[in-house]
CSV table of C-alpha atoms and ligand atoms in Angstrom, one decimal:
chain,number,residue,atom,x,y,z
P,1,UNK,CA,0.0,0.0,0.1
P,2,UNK,CA,1.1,3.5,-0.7
P,3,UNK,CA,0.0,6.8,0.9
P,4,UNK,CA,0.6,9.9,-1.1
P,5,UNK,CA,1.4,12.8,1.3
P,6,UNK,CA,0.4,16.4,0.3
P,7,UNK,CA,3.3,18.7,-0.5
P,8,UNK,CA,2.3,21.1,2.2
P,9,UNK,CA,2.0,18.5,5.0
P,10,UNK,CA,3.4,19.6,8.4
P,11,UNK,CA,6.4,17.5,9.6
P,12,UNK,CA,4.7,16.7,13.0
P,13,UNK,CA,1.6,15.3,11.2
P,14,UNK,CA,3.8,13.2,8.9
P,15,UNK,CA,5.7,11.9,12.0
P,16,UNK,CA,2.5,11.1,13.7
P,17,UNK,CA,1.2,9.1,10.8
P,18,UNK,CA,4.5,7.3,10.4
P,19,UNK,CA,4.4,6.3,14.1
P,20,UNK,CA,0.7,5.1,13.8
P,21,UNK,CA,1.5,2.9,10.9
P,22,UNK,CA,4.6,1.5,12.5
P,23,UNK,CA,2.4,0.7,15.5
P,24,UNK,CA,0.4,-1.5,13.3
P,25,UNK,CA,3.5,-3.7,12.7
P,26,UNK,CA,4.3,-2.3,9.3
P,27,UNK,CA,7.5,-1.2,7.8
P,28,UNK,CA,7.4,2.4,6.4
P,29,UNK,CA,9.4,3.3,3.2
P,30,UNK,CA,9.6,7.0,2.5
P,31,UNK,CA,10.3,8.5,-0.9
P,32,UNK,CA,10.7,12.3,-0.9
P,33,UNK,CA,10.0,13.8,-4.3
P,34,UNK,CA,10.0,17.4,-5.4
P,35,UNK,CA,6.2,17.8,-5.3
P,36,UNK,CA,5.0,14.8,-3.3
P,37,UNK,CA,6.2,12.4,-0.6
P,38,UNK,CA,5.3,8.7,-1.1
P,39,UNK,CA,5.0,6.6,2.0
P,40,UNK,CA,5.2,2.9,1.2
P,41,UNK,CA,3.8,0.4,3.7
P,42,UNK,CA,5.4,-3.0,3.7
P,43,UNK,CA,3.8,-5.9,5.6
P,44,UNK,CA,0.3,-7.2,6.2
P,45,UNK,CA,-1.8,-4.1,5.2
P,46,UNK,CA,-5.1,-6.0,5.3
P,47,UNK,CA,-5.9,-4.4,8.7
P,48,UNK,CA,-5.2,-0.9,7.5
P,49,UNK,CA,-8.5,1.1,7.1
P,50,UNK,CA,-8.1,3.0,3.8
P,51,UNK,CA,-11.0,5.3,4.5
P,52,UNK,CA,-9.5,6.5,7.8
P,53,UNK,CA,-6.2,7.3,6.0
P,54,UNK,CA,-8.0,9.0,3.1
P,55,UNK,CA,-9.8,11.3,5.6
P,56,UNK,CA,-6.5,12.7,7.0
P,57,UNK,CA,-5.9,16.2,5.7
P,58,UNK,CA,-2.2,15.5,4.9
P,59,UNK,CA,-3.1,12.6,2.7
P,60,UNK,CA,-3.7,13.1,-1.0
P,61,UNK,CA,-4.4,9.5,-1.9
P,62,UNK,CA,-4.0,5.9,-0.8
P,63,UNK,CA,-3.5,3.1,-3.2
P,64,UNK,CA,-3.1,-0.6,-2.8
P,65,UNK,CA,0.0,-2.1,-4.6
P,66,UNK,CA,-1.0,-5.4,-6.1
P,67,UNK,CA,2.5,-6.4,-7.2
P,68,UNK,CA,4.4,-8.7,-4.8
P,69,UNK,CA,7.5,-6.5,-5.0
P,70,UNK,CA,7.2,-3.4,-2.9
P,71,UNK,CA,10.5,-1.6,-2.1
P,72,UNK,CA,11.6,-2.2,-5.7
P,73,UNK,CA,8.3,-1.0,-7.1
P,74,UNK,CA,8.3,2.4,-8.9
P,75,UNK,CA,5.0,3.2,-7.1
P,76,UNK,CA,7.0,3.2,-3.9
P,77,UNK,CA,9.7,5.4,-5.3
P,78,UNK,CA,8.7,7.3,-8.5
P,79,UNK,CA,12.0,8.8,-9.2
P,80,UNK,CA,14.9,6.7,-10.7
P,81,UNK,CA,17.4,5.4,-8.2
P,82,UNK,CA,20.9,6.1,-9.1
P,83,UNK,CA,23.4,3.3,-8.2
P,84,UNK,CA,27.1,3.0,-8.9
P,85,UNK,CA,30.5,3.5,-7.5
P,86,UNK,CA,33.3,6.0,-7.7
P,87,UNK,CA,31.5,8.3,-10.1
P,88,UNK,CA,30.4,5.5,-12.4
P,89,UNK,CA,26.6,5.7,-12.0
P,90,UNK,CA,23.5,4.0,-13.5
P,91,UNK,CA,20.0,5.5,-13.4
P,92,UNK,CA,18.6,9.0,-13.4
P,93,UNK,CA,20.1,9.8,-16.9
P,94,UNK,CA,23.5,8.3,-16.0
P,95,UNK,CA,24.8,5.5,-18.1
P,96,UNK,CA,27.3,3.2,-16.5
P,97,UNK,CA,29.8,1.5,-18.9
P,98,UNK,CA,31.4,-1.5,-17.2
P,99,UNK,CA,34.0,-3.5,-19.0
P,100,UNK,CA,36.7,-6.1,-18.5
P,101,UNK,CA,37.6,-9.7,-18.8
P,102,UNK,CA,35.3,-12.5,-17.8
P,103,UNK,CA,37.9,-13.6,-15.3
P,104,UNK,CA,41.1,-12.4,-13.7
P,105,UNK,CA,43.9,-14.5,-15.2
P,106,UNK,CA,47.2,-12.8,-14.1
P,107,UNK,CA,48.5,-9.5,-12.8
P,108,UNK,CA,49.8,-8.5,-16.3
P,109,UNK,CA,46.5,-9.4,-17.9
P,110,UNK,CA,44.2,-7.6,-15.6
P,111,UNK,CA,46.3,-4.5,-15.2
P,112,UNK,CA,46.8,-4.1,-18.9
P,113,UNK,CA,43.2,-4.6,-19.9
P,114,UNK,CA,42.1,-2.3,-17.1
P,115,UNK,CA,44.2,0.5,-18.5
P,116,UNK,CA,42.8,-0.1,-22.0
P,117,UNK,CA,39.1,-0.3,-21.0
P,118,UNK,CA,39.6,2.9,-19.0
P,119,UNK,CA,41.2,4.6,-22.0
P,120,UNK,CA,38.3,3.4,-24.2
P,121,UNK,CA,35.7,5.1,-21.8
P,122,UNK,CA,34.7,2.4,-19.2
P,123,UNK,CA,34.0,3.8,-15.8
P,124,UNK,CA,34.0,0.5,-13.9
P,125,UNK,CA,36.3,-2.6,-14.3
P,126,UNK,CA,34.8,-6.1,-14.3
P,127,UNK,CA,36.7,-9.2,-13.5
P,128,UNK,CA,35.6,-12.6,-12.1
P,129,UNK,CA,37.6,-14.3,-9.4
P,130,UNK,CA,35.0,-17.0,-8.5
P,131,UNK,CA,33.7,-18.4,-11.7
P,132,UNK,CA,30.5,-20.5,-11.7
P,133,UNK,CA,31.2,-23.0,-14.6
P,134,UNK,CA,29.1,-25.6,-16.1
P,135,UNK,CA,32.0,-28.1,-15.9
P,136,UNK,CA,33.8,-28.8,-12.8
P,137,UNK,CA,37.0,-29.3,-15.0
P,138,UNK,CA,36.8,-25.9,-16.5
P,139,UNK,CA,38.9,-22.9,-15.1
P,140,UNK,CA,37.2,-22.0,-11.8
P,141,UNK,CA,38.9,-18.6,-11.3
P,142,UNK,CA,41.9,-17.4,-9.2
P,143,UNK,CA,39.6,-17.0,-6.2
P,144,UNK,CA,41.3,-15.0,-3.4
P,145,UNK,CA,44.3,-14.3,-5.5
P,146,UNK,CA,42.0,-13.1,-8.3
P,147,UNK,CA,40.4,-10.6,-6.0
P,148,UNK,CA,43.9,-9.4,-4.9
P,149,UNK,CA,44.9,-8.8,-8.5
P,150,UNK,CA,41.7,-7.1,-9.4
P,151,UNK,CA,42.3,-4.6,-6.5
P,152,UNK,CA,45.8,-4.1,-7.8
P,153,UNK,CA,44.2,-3.1,-11.2
P,154,UNK,CA,41.9,-0.8,-9.3
P,155,UNK,CA,44.8,0.8,-7.6
P,156,UNK,CA,46.7,1.2,-10.9
P,157,UNK,CA,43.8,2.7,-12.8
P,158,UNK,CA,41.6,4.4,-10.2
P,159,UNK,CA,38.7,2.4,-11.7
P,160,UNK,CA,36.1,0.9,-9.2
P,161,UNK,CA,35.6,-2.8,-9.6
P,162,UNK,CA,32.8,-5.3,-9.8
P,163,UNK,CA,33.3,-9.0,-9.1
P,164,UNK,CA,31.0,-12.0,-8.7
P,165,UNK,CA,30.4,-13.7,-5.3
P,166,UNK,CA,29.3,-17.4,-5.4
P,167,UNK,CA,28.9,-18.2,-1.7
P,168,UNK,CA,28.1,-16.3,1.5
P,169,UNK,CA,31.4,-17.4,3.0
P,170,UNK,CA,33.3,-15.4,0.5
P,171,UNK,CA,31.8,-12.1,1.7
P,172,UNK,CA,34.6,-11.1,4.1
P,173,UNK,CA,37.0,-11.1,1.1
P,174,UNK,CA,35.0,-8.6,-0.9
P,175,UNK,CA,35.8,-5.6,1.3
P,176,UNK,CA,37.7,-3.7,-1.5
P,177,UNK,CA,35.3,-4.7,-4.1
P,178,UNK,CA,33.1,-1.7,-5.1
P,179,UNK,CA,30.1,-3.6,-6.5
P,180,UNK,CA,29.3,-7.2,-5.7
P,181,UNK,CA,27.8,-9.2,-8.6
P,182,UNK,CA,25.2,-11.9,-8.1
P,183,UNK,CA,25.4,-14.1,-11.2
P,184,UNK,CA,22.6,-15.6,-13.1
P,185,UNK,CA,23.0,-18.9,-11.4
P,186,UNK,CA,22.7,-17.5,-7.9
P,187,UNK,CA,19.7,-15.1,-8.6
P,188,UNK,CA,17.6,-17.3,-6.4
P,189,UNK,CA,20.1,-18.1,-3.8
P,190,UNK,CA,18.0,-16.6,-1.2
P,191,UNK,CA,20.5,-17.1,1.7
P,192,UNK,CA,23.1,-15.1,-0.3
P,193,UNK,CA,20.6,-12.4,-1.2
P,194,UNK,CA,19.6,-12.1,2.5
P,195,UNK,CA,23.2,-11.7,3.5
P,196,UNK,CA,23.9,-9.1,0.8
P,197,UNK,CA,20.8,-7.3,2.1
P,198,UNK,CA,22.7,-6.7,5.4
P,199,UNK,CA,25.8,-5.2,3.7
P,200,UNK,CA,26.1,-1.6,2.4
P,201,UNK,CA,27.7,-2.6,-0.9
P,202,UNK,CA,26.0,-1.9,-4.3
P,203,UNK,CA,24.8,-5.2,-5.8
P,204,UNK,CA,24.8,-6.0,-9.5
P,205,UNK,CA,21.9,-8.6,-9.7
P,206,UNK,CA,21.8,-10.6,-13.0
P,207,UNK,CA,18.7,-12.2,-14.2
P,208,UNK,CA,18.5,-16.1,-13.9
P,209,UNK,CA,18.9,-18.1,-17.1
P,210,UNK,CA,15.2,-19.1,-16.9
P,211,UNK,CA,13.8,-16.4,-14.5
P,212,UNK,CA,10.8,-14.3,-15.1
P,213,UNK,CA,11.1,-10.6,-14.7
P,214,UNK,CA,8.9,-10.7,-11.7
P,215,UNK,CA,11.2,-13.3,-10.2
P,216,UNK,CA,14.2,-11.0,-10.9
P,217,UNK,CA,12.4,-8.1,-9.1
P,218,UNK,CA,11.5,-10.5,-6.1
P,219,UNK,CA,15.2,-11.4,-5.7
P,220,UNK,CA,15.9,-7.6,-5.7
P,221,UNK,CA,13.2,-7.3,-2.9
P,222,UNK,CA,15.0,-9.9,-0.9
P,223,UNK,CA,18.1,-7.7,-0.8
P,224,UNK,CA,16.2,-4.5,-0.2
P,225,UNK,CA,14.0,-6.2,2.5
P,226,UNK,CA,17.3,-6.6,4.5
P,227,UNK,CA,18.0,-2.8,4.2
P,228,UNK,CA,20.3,-2.6,1.2
P,229,UNK,CA,18.6,-0.7,-1.6
P,230,UNK,CA,21.5,-0.1,-3.8
P,231,UNK,CA,20.8,-2.5,-6.6
P,232,UNK,CA,21.5,-2.6,-10.3
P,233,UNK,CA,19.5,-5.0,-12.3
P,234,UNK,CA,21.0,-6.8,-15.3
P,235,UNK,CA,19.4,-8.4,-18.3
P,236,UNK,CA,21.9,-11.0,-19.6
P,237,UNK,CA,19.9,-13.1,-22.0
P,238,UNK,CA,17.6,-16.0,-21.2
P,239,UNK,CA,17.4,-19.6,-22.3
P,240,UNK,CA,15.1,-20.1,-25.2
P,241,UNK,CA,14.5,-22.7,-28.0
P,242,UNK,CA,17.1,-20.8,-30.2
P,243,UNK,CA,20.5,-22.3,-30.2
P,244,UNK,CA,22.1,-19.8,-32.7
P,245,UNK,CA,23.1,-17.6,-29.8
P,246,UNK,CA,24.4,-18.6,-26.3
P,247,UNK,CA,21.2,-17.0,-24.8
P,248,UNK,CA,18.4,-14.8,-26.2
P,249,UNK,CA,18.7,-11.1,-25.3
P,250,UNK,CA,15.3,-10.1,-24.0
P,251,UNK,CA,15.4,-6.5,-25.0
P,252,UNK,CA,11.8,-5.9,-23.9
P,253,UNK,CA,13.0,-6.6,-20.4
P,254,UNK,CA,14.6,-3.1,-20.4
P,255,UNK,CA,11.5,-0.9,-21.0
P,256,UNK,CA,9.3,-3.3,-19.1
P,257,UNK,CA,11.5,-3.1,-16.0
P,258,UNK,CA,12.1,0.6,-16.3
P,259,UNK,CA,8.2,1.0,-16.1
P,260,UNK,CA,7.8,-1.1,-13.0
P,261,UNK,CA,10.9,-0.4,-10.9
P,262,UNK,CA,13.0,2.6,-10.0
P,263,UNK,CA,16.2,0.5,-9.9
P,264,UNK,CA,18.7,0.9,-12.7
P,265,UNK,CA,18.6,-1.6,-15.4
P,266,UNK,CA,21.8,-2.5,-17.5
P,267,UNK,CA,22.4,-5.1,-20.2
P,268,UNK,CA,25.1,-7.7,-20.7
P,269,UNK,CA,25.4,-8.3,-24.4
P,270,UNK,CA,28.4,-10.6,-24.0
P,271,UNK,CA,26.6,-13.4,-22.1
P,272,UNK,CA,23.3,-12.7,-23.9
P,273,UNK,CA,24.8,-13.6,-27.4
P,274,UNK,CA,28.1,-15.6,-26.7
P,275,UNK,CA,29.4,-14.1,-29.9
P,276,UNK,CA,31.8,-11.1,-29.9
P,277,UNK,CA,30.6,-9.7,-33.3
P,278,UNK,CA,27.0,-9.3,-31.9
P,279,UNK,CA,28.2,-7.4,-28.8
P,280,UNK,CA,28.3,-3.9,-30.6
P,281,UNK,CA,24.9,-4.1,-32.3
P,282,UNK,CA,23.2,-5.5,-29.1
P,283,UNK,CA,24.9,-2.8,-27.1
P,284,UNK,CA,23.4,-0.1,-29.2
P,285,UNK,CA,20.0,-1.8,-29.1
P,286,UNK,CA,20.1,-1.9,-25.3
P,287,UNK,CA,21.1,1.8,-25.2
P,288,UNK,CA,18.2,2.6,-27.5
P,289,UNK,CA,15.8,0.6,-25.5
P,290,UNK,CA,16.6,2.7,-22.4
P,291,UNK,CA,19.2,0.8,-20.6
P,292,UNK,CA,21.1,2.6,-17.8
P,293,UNK,CA,24.4,0.9,-18.6
P,294,UNK,CA,26.2,-2.1,-20.2
P,295,UNK,CA,28.6,-4.8,-18.8
P,296,UNK,CA,30.8,-5.9,-21.6
P,297,UNK,CA,33.6,-8.6,-21.6
P,298,UNK,CA,36.8,-7.4,-23.0
P,299,UNK,CA,40.0,-9.4,-23.5
P,300,UNK,CA,43.2,-8.3,-25.3
P,301,UNK,CA,43.8,-11.9,-26.6
P,302,UNK,CA,40.3,-13.4,-26.8
P,303,UNK,CA,41.6,-16.7,-28.4
P,304,UNK,CA,43.7,-17.4,-25.3
P,305,UNK,CA,41.2,-16.2,-22.8
P,306,UNK,CA,40.7,-18.8,-20.0
P,307,UNK,CA,37.0,-18.1,-19.8
P,308,UNK,CA,34.4,-16.9,-22.5
P,309,UNK,CA,36.9,-15.9,-25.2
P,310,UNK,CA,34.4,-16.2,-28.1
P,311,UNK,CA,32.2,-13.5,-26.6
P,312,UNK,CA,35.1,-11.1,-25.6
P,313,UNK,CA,35.6,-8.0,-27.7
P,314,UNK,CA,39.0,-6.3,-27.9
P,315,UNK,CA,39.8,-2.9,-26.3
P,316,UNK,CA,39.9,-1.1,-29.8
P,317,UNK,CA,36.5,-2.6,-30.5
P,318,UNK,CA,35.3,-1.2,-27.3
P,319,UNK,CA,36.6,2.2,-28.3
P,320,UNK,CA,34.8,2.1,-31.6
P,321,UNK,CA,31.6,1.0,-29.9
P,322,UNK,CA,31.8,3.9,-27.4
P,323,UNK,CA,31.7,6.5,-30.2
P,324,UNK,CA,28.5,5.0,-31.6
P,325,UNK,CA,27.1,4.4,-28.1
P,326,UNK,CA,27.4,8.2,-27.2
P,327,UNK,CA,25.4,9.0,-30.3
P,328,UNK,CA,22.6,6.8,-29.2
P,329,UNK,CA,22.7,8.0,-25.7
P,330,UNK,CA,22.1,11.6,-26.8
P,331,UNK,CA,18.9,10.3,-28.4
P,332,UNK,CA,17.7,8.9,-25.0
P,333,UNK,CA,18.8,11.9,-23.0
P,334,UNK,CA,21.5,9.8,-21.0
P,335,UNK,CA,25.2,10.4,-20.7
P,336,UNK,CA,28.1,8.1,-19.7
P,337,UNK,CA,29.0,8.6,-16.0
X,1,PEP,C1,29.9,-13.3,-15.7
X,1,PEP,O1,29.4,-12.2,-15.6
X,1,PEP,O2,31.0,-13.7,-16.0
X,1,PEP,C2,28.9,-14.5,-15.6
X,1,PEP,C3,29.1,-15.6,-15.2
X,1,PEP,O3,27.6,-14.0,-15.9
X,1,PEP,P1,26.1,-14.8,-15.8
X,1,PEP,O4,26.0,-15.0,-14.4
X,1,PEP,O5,25.3,-13.7,-16.4
X,1,PEP,O6,26.2,-16.0,-16.6
X,2,MN,MN1,31.8,-14.6,-18.6
């Protein structure tokens, strides 16, 4: 349920209303806009008498929110949320360009590619240290050492970094990581989501391979319910009957999500297609559809990459893409941040 408060409502009356609602055992989520304040009520609102609320002089309107996601719902928070790290932001007109290799392979590899993606215009460096692979015999990532090398690249370039967590037990190792990624395979690892809800780190939450958009929003809700509202959603392709591409990029996910949630929405064209040649056109399509950012896999020598080489573009291809991207962004009223 949301209560829309009049712009001229006195602070004491608002505080009285908040206390009264909390007294009913409900959680209150306040969103202050320029003209109105939205008070979102989370919990069992069946006992709340809408007529009593509507009769209050500070209340403009009361609406029931039928969707199961509340804190992630745009009705609770009409303005875009802006989430990011170190000046690289997504949402509210800001476009975050995240780039880097699928996984950290060595000091030389990560430091060199970090410098190149920065020069091409990326504002955040990606690099996996814990890799969830389909085969137990495939490269599993450098783990703790991978995180150490990623932080070295952060220090060398000044770029904030994002890396994937695959288990709750790894959390103490992520102190220097600016944004924690929850990968597609862990989107519904509810214990992990709950733990991340207790942290103050921005979370990059990727859509599960076969998850609906409502399920993605409910996973975001798990993190938000714990108190962490800094979430970036990521459409990274879903599994369909089409084998031509690794996954199928659900481009409609972008405008659909942007309508229903205030959280920023970015696109991963690398995992969506699995084919490096398709990365530039899909990136431009994502920007045109209203995405708030991109996360792109970049490797200087894709043929020798330890993970996901076929979908990695090279730094000069990123540079070429960024020029076109900026043209598309001017049409959508966004700018790289
Ligand atoms: C990744 O970003 O390297 C990754 C494993 O992505 P996803 O979880 O989307 O497959
Ligand atoms: Mn990858």
